[in-house]
Amino acid sequence: VDLAGYFKARKISWGDILREEVKKSSDLGKELQGFMEKGALVPDEVVSKVIRENLKNEDFILDGYPRTLNQAKLLEDIFKDKGISYDVFLYIDVSQDTIMKRLTRRRVCKNCGDTYHLDNIPPKKDGICDKCQSPLIQRDDDNPEVIANRWNVFIKEAEKIIDFYQHNKKLVRIEGDGNKEDIYNRILKAL
């Protein structure tokens, strides 16, 4: 299930950028790590700076951003400054129980970053990456306590962002519970 591949667009994942900065131990990465470990949101100004640096006027899918109303407004400013237009804001509506099950069962290759799920996308060999044969790990932020905190922070902002994009007639809302093929097909149908 690869929307970026399907639409021949660049995937810009806030989470991937964040983890890459932490992995590089850059100054930004060290600052971001403190927020990640707590499951807290990174300040809007920091996130927007990173997003601005990664956006170009090309087909793209922005994943995991914006997460606050202020970020949505800052993103609009970035788009305006860079002369970028966008089609939709896709909101995949998922229950807290489903999020908890998905994230606590997720595993990531320590070496190449490939992602697996113990139930939905298991590796061929338990605990080993299919691609590079390196060990799979559970991300530090995929433990129940951090996930619950991230959920509570997210819910406080989600409705504001939904209202913002709905008011701008850019919102496409998708039911996100169920298997990945059904969700993928719902997205394609809606788009």
Coordinates of C-alpha atoms in Angstrom, one line a residue:
V1 CA 0.0 0.0 0.0
D2 CA 2.0 3.0 -1.3
L3 CA 0.0 6.1 -2.2
A4 CA 3.1 8.0 -3.1
G5 CA 4.1 5.3 -5.6
Y6 CA 0.5 5.1 -6.9
F7 CA 0.4 8.9 -7.5
K8 CA 4.1 9.1 -8.5
A9 CA 4.6 11.7 -5.7
R10 CA 7.3 12.3 -3.2
K11 CA 6.5 11.2 0.3
I12 CA 7.5 13.7 2.9
S13 CA 7.1 12.1 6.3
W14 CA 7.5 14.3 9.3
G15 CA 8.2 11.2 11.5
D16 CA 10.9 9.9 9.1
I17 CA 12.6 13.4 9.0
L18 CA 12.4 13.6 12.8
R19 CA 13.9 10.1 13.3
E20 CA 16.6 10.7 10.8
E21 CA 17.7 13.9 12.6
V22 CA 17.8 12.0 15.9
K23 CA 19.8 9.2 14.2
K24 CA 22.3 11.7 12.9
S25 CA 22.6 13.2 16.4
S26 CA 22.4 16.7 14.8
D27 CA 21.7 19.6 17.1
L28 CA 18.1 19.5 15.9
G29 CA 18.0 15.8 16.4
K30 CA 19.1 16.1 20.1
E31 CA 16.4 18.7 20.6
L32 CA 13.8 16.6 19.0
Q33 CA 14.7 13.4 20.9
G34 CA 13.6 14.9 24.2
F35 CA 10.1 15.5 22.8
M36 CA 9.9 12.1 21.2
E37 CA 10.8 10.2 24.4
K38 CA 7.9 11.9 26.2
G39 CA 5.5 11.6 23.3
A40 CA 5.1 15.3 23.3
L41 CA 4.6 17.5 20.2
V42 CA 7.6 19.3 18.9
P43 CA 7.1 23.1 18.9
D44 CA 5.3 24.4 15.8
E45 CA 8.1 26.8 14.8
V46 CA 10.7 24.0 14.8
V47 CA 8.5 21.6 12.8
S48 CA 7.5 24.3 10.3
K49 CA 11.2 25.2 9.7
V50 CA 12.0 21.6 9.0
I51 CA 8.9 21.2 6.7
R52 CA 9.8 24.4 4.8
E53 CA 13.3 23.0 4.1
N54 CA 11.8 19.8 2.7
L55 CA 9.0 21.2 0.5
K56 CA 9.5 21.8 -3.1
N57 CA 7.0 22.7 -5.8
E58 CA 6.4 19.0 -6.9
D59 CA 3.8 16.4 -6.4
F60 CA 4.1 15.3 -2.8
I61 CA 2.3 13.5 0.0
L62 CA 2.9 15.2 3.3
D63 CA 2.6 12.5 6.0
G64 CA 2.1 13.3 9.7
Y65 CA 1.9 17.0 9.4
P66 CA 0.2 19.3 10.3
R67 CA -0.7 18.1 13.8
T68 CA -1.9 21.4 15.3
L69 CA -4.1 24.2 14.0
N70 CA -1.2 26.6 14.3
Q71 CA 0.9 24.2 12.1
A72 CA -1.9 24.1 9.5
K73 CA -1.9 27.9 9.4
L74 CA 2.0 28.0 9.2
L75 CA 1.8 25.4 6.4
E76 CA -0.6 27.6 4.5
D77 CA 2.0 30.4 4.8
I78 CA 4.8 28.0 3.5
F79 CA 2.6 27.0 0.5
K80 CA 1.9 30.7 -0.3
D81 CA 5.6 31.7 0.0
K82 CA 6.7 28.8 -2.2
G83 CA 3.8 29.1 -4.7
I84 CA 2.6 25.6 -3.9
S85 CA -1.0 24.5 -4.2
Y86 CA -2.4 21.3 -2.7
D87 CA -5.5 19.2 -3.5
V88 CA -6.7 17.8 -0.2
F89 CA -6.0 17.2 3.4
L90 CA -6.7 13.5 4.0
Y91 CA -7.8 12.6 7.5
I92 CA -7.8 8.9 8.3
D93 CA -10.1 8.4 11.3
V94 CA -9.0 5.6 13.5
S95 CA -10.0 4.5 17.0
Q96 CA -7.6 4.7 19.9
D97 CA -7.8 0.9 20.4
T98 CA -6.8 0.3 16.8
I99 CA -3.9 2.8 17.1
M100 CA -2.7 1.0 20.2
K101 CA -2.8 -2.4 18.5
R102 CA -1.1 -1.1 15.4
L103 CA 1.7 0.7 17.0
T104 CA 2.6 -1.7 19.8
R105 CA 2.8 -4.5 17.2
R106 CA 5.0 -2.5 14.8
R107 CA 8.6 -3.4 14.3
V108 CA 11.3 -1.5 12.4
C109 CA 14.6 -2.6 10.9
K110 CA 17.5 -1.2 12.9
N111 CA 19.6 -0.9 9.7
C112 CA 17.4 0.0 6.7
G113 CA 14.3 1.3 8.4
D114 CA 11.8 -1.1 6.7
T115 CA 8.6 -1.3 8.7
Y116 CA 6.8 -4.5 9.7
H117 CA 3.8 -5.4 11.8
L118 CA 3.7 -8.6 13.7
D119 CA 0.1 -9.3 12.6
N120 CA -0.4 -7.5 9.3
I121 CA 3.1 -7.4 7.7
P122 CA 5.2 -10.0 9.5
P123 CA 8.8 -10.6 8.5
K124 CA 9.5 -14.0 6.9
K125 CA 11.9 -14.8 9.7
D126 CA 10.8 -13.8 13.2
G127 CA 12.7 -10.6 14.3
I128 CA 14.8 -10.3 11.1
C129 CA 14.4 -7.8 8.3
D130 CA 13.4 -9.5 4.9
K131 CA 15.4 -6.9 3.0
C132 CA 18.8 -6.7 4.8
Q133 CA 18.7 -9.5 7.4
S134 CA 19.3 -7.0 10.3
P135 CA 17.4 -7.2 13.6
L136 CA 14.0 -5.7 14.0
I137 CA 13.3 -3.5 16.9
Q138 CA 10.3 -1.8 18.6
R139 CA 10.7 1.9 18.5
D140 CA 11.0 3.6 21.8
D141 CA 7.9 5.7 21.1
D142 CA 5.8 2.6 20.4
N143 CA 5.2 1.6 24.0
P144 CA 1.6 1.9 25.4
E145 CA 2.4 4.8 27.8
V146 CA 3.9 7.0 25.1
I147 CA 1.2 6.0 22.6
A148 CA -1.5 7.0 25.1
N149 CA 0.1 10.3 25.7
R150 CA 0.5 11.0 22.0
W151 CA -3.1 10.1 21.4
N152 CA -4.3 12.5 24.1
V153 CA -2.2 15.3 22.7
F154 CA -3.4 14.5 19.2
I155 CA -7.1 14.4 20.0
K156 CA -6.9 17.9 21.6
E157 CA -5.9 19.3 18.2
A158 CA -7.5 17.0 15.7
E159 CA -11.0 18.6 15.6
K160 CA -9.5 22.1 15.2
I161 CA -7.5 20.9 12.2
I162 CA -10.5 19.0 10.7
D163 CA -12.6 22.1 11.1
F164 CA -9.9 24.3 9.4
Y165 CA -9.6 22.1 6.4
Q166 CA -13.3 21.4 6.2
H167 CA -13.9 25.2 6.2
N168 CA -11.4 25.5 3.4
K169 CA -13.1 22.7 1.5
K170 CA -10.0 20.7 1.4
L171 CA -10.9 17.9 3.8
V172 CA -11.3 14.2 2.8
R173 CA -12.2 12.0 5.7
I174 CA -11.6 8.2 5.5
E175 CA -12.7 5.5 7.9
G176 CA -9.4 4.0 9.1
D177 CA -10.4 0.9 11.0
G178 CA -10.1 -2.4 9.1
N179 CA -7.5 -4.0 7.0
K180 CA -5.0 -2.1 4.9
E181 CA -6.4 -3.1 1.5
D182 CA -9.9 -1.8 2.5
I183 CA -8.5 1.4 3.8
Y184 CA -6.3 1.9 0.7
N185 CA -9.3 1.3 -1.6
R186 CA -11.4 3.8 0.4
I187 CA -8.6 6.4 0.0
L188 CA -8.3 5.8 -3.8
K189 CA -12.1 6.0 -4.2
A190 CA -12.3 9.2 -2.2
L191 CA -9.5 10.8 -4.1

